[in-house]
Amino acid sequence: FDSALKADFAFVDFFAEWCMPCVMMSPVIDEVSVKKDMKKVHFVKVNVDDFGELAEKFGVMSIPNMIILKKGKEVGRIVGGVSAEALEEKIKSCMK
């Protein structure tokens, strides 16, 4: 996670293994993460059951909760399930 904070752009997926919407978002995030225009983005998954303090630090109250960071500062957030297209568009809009 520390490397994500140092990256120019990072996408942090706060999830739990028991969370069905989180499980459904996992392949969507994987699909977006391998796209050519996402090479600049550092993708990280954070299990809220294992890293509750980190989730609390970022104000994660419900999951799935995905935060986009630019040089360690939050520039975007998505709560709940979204399509691959919506996810990619949100990330791109935060990279401007």
mmCIF file of N, CA and C in Angstrom:
data_model
loop_
_atom_site.group_PDB
_atom_site.id
_atom_site.type_symbol
_atom_site.label_atom_id
_atom_site.label_comp_id
_atom_site.label_asym_id
_atom_site.label_seq_id
_atom_site.Cartn_x
_atom_site.Cartn_y
_atom_site.Cartn_z
ATOM 1 N N PHE A 1 0.819 -1.196 0.000
ATOM 2 C CA PHE A 1 0.000 0.000 0.000
ATOM 3 C C PHE A 1 0.858 1.253 0.000
ATOM 4 N N ASP A 2 1.986 1.216 0.683
ATOM 5 C CA ASP A 2 2.874 2.383 0.711
ATOM 6 C C ASP A 2 3.318 2.781 -0.687
ATOM 7 N N SER A 3 3.544 1.785 -1.557
ATOM 8 C CA SER A 3 3.947 2.103 -2.932
ATOM 9 C C SER A 3 2.825 2.815 -3.680
ATOM 10 N N ALA A 4 1.573 2.505 -3.339
ATOM 11 C CA ALA A 4 0.438 3.183 -3.974
ATOM 12 C C ALA A 4 0.405 4.653 -3.586
ATOM 13 N N LEU A 5 0.751 4.943 -2.352
ATOM 14 C CA LEU A 5 0.759 6.340 -1.900
ATOM 15 C C LEU A 5 1.850 7.153 -2.600
ATOM 16 N N LYS A 6 2.917 6.482 -3.013
ATOM 17 C CA LYS A 6 4.020 7.164 -3.685
ATOM 18 C C LYS A 6 3.814 7.264 -5.195
ATOM 19 N N ALA A 7 2.885 6.498 -5.735
ATOM 20 C CA ALA A 7 2.647 6.478 -7.182
ATOM 21 C C ALA A 7 1.970 7.775 -7.628
ATOM 22 N N ASP A 8 2.181 8.131 -8.889
ATOM 23 C CA ASP A 8 1.498 9.306 -9.431
ATOM 24 C C ASP A 8 -0.013 9.112 -9.345
ATOM 25 N N PHE A 9 -0.481 7.933 -9.769
ATOM 26 C CA PHE A 9 -1.901 7.608 -9.699
ATOM 27 C C PHE A 9 -2.064 6.212 -9.111
ATOM 28 N N ALA A 10 -3.024 6.066 -8.208
ATOM 29 C CA ALA A 10 -3.296 4.759 -7.602
ATOM 30 C C ALA A 10 -4.802 4.558 -7.502
ATOM 31 N N PHE A 11 -5.191 3.314 -7.639
ATOM 32 C CA PHE A 11 -6.586 2.908 -7.499
ATOM 33 C C PHE A 11 -6.622 1.892 -6.366
ATOM 34 N N VAL A 12 -7.307 2.232 -5.286
ATOM 35 C CA VAL A 12 -7.349 1.366 -4.112
ATOM 36 C C VAL A 12 -8.759 0.800 -3.966
ATOM 37 N N ASP A 13 -8.852 -0.515 -4.023
ATOM 38 C CA ASP A 13 -10.125 -1.224 -3.897
ATOM 39 C C ASP A 13 -10.244 -1.764 -2.479
ATOM 40 N N PHE A 14 -11.094 -1.127 -1.661
ATOM 41 C CA PHE A 14 -11.386 -1.626 -0.322
ATOM 42 C C PHE A 14 -12.508 -2.650 -0.459
ATOM 43 N N PHE A 15 -12.259 -3.879 -0.011
ATOM 44 C CA PHE A 15 -13.194 -4.975 -0.225
ATOM 45 C C PHE A 15 -13.191 -5.927 0.968
ATOM 46 N N ALA A 16 -14.093 -6.894 0.937
ATOM 47 C CA ALA A 16 -14.093 -8.019 1.873
ATOM 48 C C ALA A 16 -14.477 -9.273 1.088
ATOM 49 N N GLU A 17 -13.918 -10.389 1.474
ATOM 50 C CA GLU A 17 -14.176 -11.641 0.761
ATOM 51 C C GLU A 17 -15.628 -12.084 0.873
ATOM 52 N N TRP A 18 -16.312 -11.709 1.932
ATOM 53 C CA TRP A 18 -17.697 -12.105 2.153
ATOM 54 C C TRP A 18 -18.696 -11.170 1.462
ATOM 55 N N CYS A 19 -18.212 -10.101 0.879
ATOM 56 C CA CYS A 19 -19.060 -9.075 0.258
ATOM 57 C C CYS A 19 -19.330 -9.440 -1.205
ATOM 58 N N MET A 20 -20.572 -9.830 -1.515
ATOM 59 C CA MET A 20 -20.894 -10.268 -2.874
ATOM 60 C C MET A 20 -20.684 -9.153 -3.912
ATOM 61 N N PRO A 21 -21.090 -7.901 -3.665
ATOM 62 C CA PRO A 21 -20.792 -6.851 -4.650
ATOM 63 C C PRO A 21 -19.286 -6.675 -4.872
ATOM 64 N N CYS A 22 -18.491 -6.876 -3.820
ATOM 65 C CA CYS A 22 -17.028 -6.788 -3.966
ATOM 66 C C CYS A 22 -16.516 -7.906 -4.869
ATOM 67 N N VAL A 23 -17.041 -9.104 -4.651
ATOM 68 C CA VAL A 23 -16.659 -10.256 -5.470
ATOM 69 C C VAL A 23 -17.031 -10.007 -6.926
ATOM 70 N N MET A 24 -18.187 -9.389 -7.151
ATOM 71 C CA MET A 24 -18.633 -9.104 -8.515
ATOM 72 C C MET A 24 -17.787 -8.005 -9.167
ATOM 73 N N MET A 25 -17.254 -7.080 -8.384
ATOM 74 C CA MET A 25 -16.433 -5.999 -8.930
ATOM 75 C C MET A 25 -15.015 -6.448 -9.280
ATOM 76 N N SER A 26 -14.540 -7.496 -8.640
ATOM 77 C CA SER A 26 -13.159 -7.934 -8.836
ATOM 78 C C SER A 26 -12.792 -8.164 -10.303
ATOM 79 N N PRO A 27 -13.582 -8.931 -11.080
ATOM 80 C CA PRO A 27 -13.219 -9.116 -12.491
ATOM 81 C C PRO A 27 -13.356 -7.833 -13.310
ATOM 82 N N VAL A 28 -14.246 -6.941 -12.895
ATOM 83 C CA VAL A 28 -14.407 -5.655 -13.590
ATOM 84 C C VAL A 28 -13.145 -4.824 -13.401
ATOM 85 N N ILE A 29 -12.635 -4.778 -12.172
ATOM 86 C CA ILE A 29 -11.406 -4.039 -11.886
ATOM 87 C C ILE A 29 -10.241 -4.667 -12.633
ATOM 88 N N ASP A 30 -10.173 -6.001 -12.640
ATOM 89 C CA ASP A 30 -9.115 -6.696 -13.378
ATOM 90 C C ASP A 30 -9.149 -6.340 -14.859
ATOM 91 N N GLU A 31 -10.344 -6.292 -15.431
ATOM 92 C CA GLU A 31 -10.506 -5.959 -16.853
ATOM 93 C C GLU A 31 -9.967 -4.564 -17.158
ATOM 94 N N VAL A 32 -10.294 -3.614 -16.308
ATOM 95 C CA VAL A 32 -9.851 -2.232 -16.525
ATOM 96 C C VAL A 32 -8.352 -2.097 -16.274
ATOM 97 N N SER A 33 -7.831 -2.792 -15.272
ATOM 98 C CA SER A 33 -6.423 -2.623 -14.882
ATOM 99 C C SER A 33 -5.430 -3.041 -15.962
ATOM 100 N N VAL A 34 -5.823 -3.921 -16.866
ATOM 101 C CA VAL A 34 -4.900 -4.396 -17.897
ATOM 102 C C VAL A 34 -4.975 -3.586 -19.192
ATOM 103 N N LYS A 35 -5.837 -2.592 -19.233
ATOM 104 C CA LYS A 35 -5.946 -1.771 -20.441
ATOM 105 C C LYS A 35 -4.702 -0.914 -20.600
ATOM 106 N N LYS A 36 -4.351 -0.673 -21.853
ATOM 107 C CA LYS A 36 -3.124 0.043 -22.176
ATOM 108 C C LYS A 36 -3.069 1.433 -21.539
ATOM 109 N N ASP A 37 -4.181 2.142 -21.524
ATOM 110 C CA ASP A 37 -4.170 3.492 -20.976
ATOM 111 C C ASP A 37 -4.229 3.524 -19.449
ATOM 112 N N MET A 38 -4.180 2.364 -18.801
ATOM 113 C CA MET A 38 -4.168 2.293 -17.333
ATOM 114 C C MET A 38 -2.778 1.935 -16.801
ATOM 115 N N LYS A 39 -1.770 1.935 -17.683
ATOM 116 C CA LYS A 39 -0.406 1.558 -17.281
ATOM 117 C C LYS A 39 0.161 2.485 -16.214
ATOM 118 N N LYS A 40 -0.297 3.735 -16.168
ATOM 119 C CA LYS A 40 0.217 4.708 -15.195
ATOM 120 C C LYS A 40 -0.405 4.540 -13.810
ATOM 121 N N VAL A 41 -1.432 3.703 -13.729
ATOM 122 C CA VAL A 41 -2.188 3.569 -12.479
ATOM 123 C C VAL A 41 -1.722 2.330 -11.713
ATOM 124 N N HIS A 42 -1.430 2.525 -10.439
ATOM 125 C CA HIS A 42 -1.023 1.436 -9.546
ATOM 126 C C HIS A 42 -2.299 0.903 -8.870
ATOM 127 N N PHE A 43 -2.687 -0.335 -9.179
ATOM 128 C CA PHE A 43 -3.905 -0.935 -8.629
ATOM 129 C C PHE A 43 -3.578 -1.739 -7.366
ATOM 130 N N VAL A 44 -4.357 -1.481 -6.299
ATOM 131 C CA VAL A 44 -4.129 -2.128 -5.011
ATOM 132 C C VAL A 44 -5.468 -2.595 -4.444
ATOM 133 N N LYS A 45 -5.464 -3.775 -3.818
ATOM 134 C CA LYS A 45 -6.656 -4.279 -3.137
ATOM 135 C C LYS A 45 -6.361 -4.287 -1.641
ATOM 136 N N VAL A 46 -7.325 -3.805 -0.847
ATOM 137 C CA VAL A 46 -7.168 -3.763 0.602
ATOM 138 C C VAL A 46 -8.373 -4.465 1.237
ATOM 139 N N ASN A 47 -8.112 -5.563 1.921
ATOM 140 C CA ASN A 47 -9.163 -6.306 2.609
ATOM 141 C C ASN A 47 -9.480 -5.577 3.919
ATOM 142 N N VAL A 48 -10.708 -5.078 4.044
ATOM 143 C CA VAL A 48 -11.085 -4.299 5.230
ATOM 144 C C VAL A 48 -11.083 -5.142 6.508
ATOM 145 N N ASP A 49 -11.226 -6.446 6.381
ATOM 146 C CA ASP A 49 -11.174 -7.309 7.563
ATOM 147 C C ASP A 49 -9.748 -7.405 8.113
ATOM 148 N N ASP A 50 -8.770 -7.337 7.235
ATOM 149 C CA ASP A 50 -7.368 -7.416 7.638
ATOM 150 C C ASP A 50 -6.770 -6.045 7.954
ATOM 151 N N PHE A 51 -7.278 -4.999 7.305
ATOM 152 C CA PHE A 51 -6.712 -3.661 7.453
ATOM 153 C C PHE A 51 -7.801 -2.642 7.776
ATOM 154 N N GLY A 52 -8.516 -2.914 8.858
ATOM 155 C CA GLY A 52 -9.618 -2.048 9.281
ATOM 156 C C GLY A 52 -9.184 -0.628 9.607
ATOM 157 N N GLU A 53 -8.008 -0.479 10.204
ATOM 158 C CA GLU A 53 -7.518 0.859 10.547
ATOM 159 C C GLU A 53 -7.260 1.686 9.295
ATOM 160 N N LEU A 54 -6.751 1.049 8.263
ATOM 161 C CA LEU A 54 -6.499 1.745 7.006
ATOM 162 C C LEU A 54 -7.818 2.164 6.360
ATOM 163 N N ALA A 55 -8.788 1.277 6.381
ATOM 164 C CA ALA A 55 -10.115 1.606 5.846
ATOM 165 C C ALA A 55 -10.716 2.776 6.618
ATOM 166 N N GLU A 56 -10.562 2.756 7.921
ATOM 167 C CA GLU A 56 -11.088 3.839 8.761
ATOM 168 C C GLU A 56 -10.386 5.157 8.445
ATOM 169 N N LYS A 57 -9.072 5.092 8.246
ATOM 170 C CA LYS A 57 -8.293 6.291 7.916
ATOM 171 C C LYS A 57 -8.812 6.964 6.651
ATOM 172 N N PHE A 58 -9.266 6.160 5.683
ATOM 173 C CA PHE A 58 -9.768 6.689 4.418
ATOM 174 C C PHE A 58 -11.282 6.887 4.431
ATOM 175 N N GLY A 59 -11.915 6.718 5.579
ATOM 176 C CA GLY A 59 -13.341 6.984 5.706
ATOM 177 C C GLY A 59 -14.225 5.988 4.986
ATOM 178 N N VAL A 60 -13.757 4.755 4.885
ATOM 179 C CA VAL A 60 -14.538 3.715 4.217
ATOM 180 C C VAL A 60 -15.619 3.229 5.174
ATOM 181 N N MET A 61 -16.861 3.511 4.820
ATOM 182 C CA MET A 61 -17.995 3.131 5.671
ATOM 183 C C MET A 61 -18.793 1.975 5.073
ATOM 184 N N SER A 62 -18.686 1.793 3.743
ATOM 185 C CA SER A 62 -19.361 0.683 3.080
ATOM 186 C C SER A 62 -18.477 0.205 1.941
ATOM 187 N N ILE A 63 -18.710 -1.023 1.537
ATOM 188 C CA ILE A 63 -17.910 -1.622 0.475
ATOM 189 C C ILE A 63 -18.816 -2.220 -0.581
ATOM 190 N N PRO A 64 -18.359 -2.370 -1.818
ATOM 191 C CA PRO A 64 -17.049 -1.972 -2.307
ATOM 192 C C PRO A 64 -16.883 -0.446 -2.306
ATOM 193 N N ASN A 65 -15.662 -0.031 -2.007
ATOM 194 C CA ASN A 65 -15.332 1.376 -1.939
ATOM 195 C C ASN A 65 -13.979 1.523 -2.617
ATOM 196 N N MET A 66 -13.950 2.240 -3.710
ATOM 197 C CA MET A 66 -12.742 2.362 -4.511
ATOM 198 C C MET A 66 -12.306 3.823 -4.533
ATOM 199 N N ILE A 67 -11.060 4.041 -4.168
ATOM 200 C CA ILE A 67 -10.540 5.398 -4.051
ATOM 201 C C ILE A 67 -9.428 5.593 -5.070
ATOM 202 N N ILE A 68 -9.463 6.723 -5.752
ATOM 203 C CA ILE A 68 -8.435 7.074 -6.720
ATOM 204 C C ILE A 68 -7.556 8.139 -6.074
ATOM 205 N N LEU A 69 -6.258 7.866 -6.057
ATOM 206 C CA LEU A 69 -5.301 8.770 -5.439
ATOM 207 C C LEU A 69 -4.372 9.368 -6.491
ATOM 208 N N LYS A 70 -4.038 10.617 -6.320
ATOM 209 C CA LYS A 70 -3.037 11.283 -7.155
ATOM 210 C C LYS A 70 -1.958 11.774 -6.209
ATOM 211 N N LYS A 71 -0.779 11.153 -6.307
ATOM 212 C CA LYS A 71 0.341 11.457 -5.420
ATOM 213 C C LYS A 71 -0.066 11.383 -3.950
ATOM 214 N N GLY A 72 -0.850 10.347 -3.623
ATOM 215 C CA GLY A 72 -1.232 10.087 -2.250
ATOM 216 C C GLY A 72 -2.459 10.829 -1.753
ATOM 217 N N LYS A 73 -3.009 11.716 -2.550
ATOM 218 C CA LYS A 73 -4.199 12.485 -2.151
ATOM 219 C C LYS A 73 -5.419 11.985 -2.915
ATOM 220 N N GLU A 74 -6.543 11.858 -2.206
ATOM 221 C CA GLU A 74 -7.762 11.391 -2.849
ATOM 222 C C GLU A 74 -8.274 12.402 -3.862
ATOM 223 N N VAL A 75 -8.525 11.906 -5.084
ATOM 224 C CA VAL A 75 -9.094 12.754 -6.139
ATOM 225 C C VAL A 75 -10.398 12.183 -6.672
ATOM 226 N N GLY A 76 -10.766 10.985 -6.231
ATOM 227 C CA GLY A 76 -12.015 10.385 -6.676
ATOM 228 C C GLY A 76 -12.375 9.179 -5.835
ATOM 229 N N ARG A 77 -13.676 8.880 -5.810
ATOM 230 C CA ARG A 77 -14.159 7.742 -5.026
ATOM 231 C C ARG A 77 -15.385 7.160 -5.715
ATOM 232 N N ILE A 78 -15.470 5.834 -5.691
ATOM 233 C CA ILE A 78 -16.622 5.121 -6.212
ATOM 234 C C ILE A 78 -17.094 4.177 -5.109
ATOM 235 N N VAL A 79 -18.356 4.265 -4.760
ATOM 236 C CA VAL A 79 -18.923 3.370 -3.754
ATOM 237 C C VAL A 79 -19.999 2.537 -4.438
ATOM 238 N N GLY A 80 -19.863 1.228 -4.308
ATOM 239 C CA GLY A 80 -20.821 0.335 -4.946
ATOM 240 C C GLY A 80 -20.308 -0.178 -6.274
ATOM 241 N N GLY A 81 -21.096 -1.042 -6.873
ATOM 242 C CA GLY A 81 -20.719 -1.651 -8.134
ATOM 243 C C GLY A 81 -20.981 -0.738 -9.320
ATOM 244 N N VAL A 82 -20.068 -0.769 -10.287
ATOM 245 C CA VAL A 82 -20.207 -0.008 -11.523
ATOM 246 C C VAL A 82 -19.720 -0.859 -12.687
ATOM 247 N N SER A 83 -20.039 -0.441 -13.890
ATOM 248 C CA SER A 83 -19.578 -1.151 -15.084
ATOM 249 C C SER A 83 -18.104 -0.843 -15.336
ATOM 250 N N ALA A 84 -17.484 -1.662 -16.167
ATOM 251 C CA ALA A 84 -16.087 -1.434 -16.539
ATOM 252 C C ALA A 84 -15.934 -0.078 -17.222
ATOM 253 N N GLU A 85 -16.903 0.271 -18.057
ATOM 254 C CA GLU A 85 -16.844 1.551 -18.779
ATOM 255 C C GLU A 85 -16.910 2.725 -17.804
ATOM 256 N N ALA A 86 -17.811 2.654 -16.836
ATOM 257 C CA ALA A 86 -17.950 3.727 -15.843
ATOM 258 C C ALA A 86 -16.695 3.825 -14.980
ATOM 259 N N LEU A 87 -16.153 2.681 -14.614
ATOM 260 C CA LEU A 87 -14.943 2.658 -13.798
ATOM 261 C C LEU A 87 -13.776 3.291 -14.547
ATOM 262 N N GLU A 88 -13.592 2.882 -15.789
ATOM 263 C CA GLU A 88 -12.499 3.431 -16.601
ATOM 264 C C GLU A 88 -12.670 4.934 -16.795
ATOM 265 N N GLU A 89 -13.869 5.372 -17.075
ATOM 266 C CA GLU A 89 -14.136 6.806 -17.284
ATOM 267 C C GLU A 89 -13.829 7.608 -16.027
ATOM 268 N N LYS A 90 -14.211 7.089 -14.864
ATOM 269 C CA LYS A 90 -13.943 7.780 -13.597
ATOM 270 C C LYS A 90 -12.445 7.909 -13.358
ATOM 271 N N ILE A 91 -11.708 6.838 -13.598
ATOM 272 C CA ILE A 91 -10.249 6.871 -13.400
ATOM 273 C C ILE A 91 -9.636 7.895 -14.352
ATOM 274 N N LYS A 92 -10.027 7.842 -15.619
ATOM 275 C CA LYS A 92 -9.474 8.784 -16.608
ATOM 276 C C LYS A 92 -9.791 10.230 -16.236
ATOM 277 N N SER A 93 -10.992 10.485 -15.750
ATOM 278 C CA SER A 93 -11.357 11.855 -15.390
ATOM 279 C C SER A 93 -10.520 12.353 -14.218
ATOM 280 N N CYS A 94 -10.097 11.468 -13.340
ATOM 281 C CA CYS A 94 -9.272 11.847 -12.193
ATOM 282 C C CYS A 94 -7.803 12.020 -12.576
ATOM 283 N N MET A 95 -7.426 11.518 -13.740
ATOM 284 C CA MET A 95 -6.037 11.617 -14.185
ATOM 285 C C MET A 95 -5.766 12.918 -14.926
ATOM 286 N N LYS A 96 -6.778 13.717 -15.130
ATOM 287 C CA LYS A 96 -6.604 14.970 -15.884
ATOM 288 C C LYS A 96 -6.034 16.047 -15.003
#
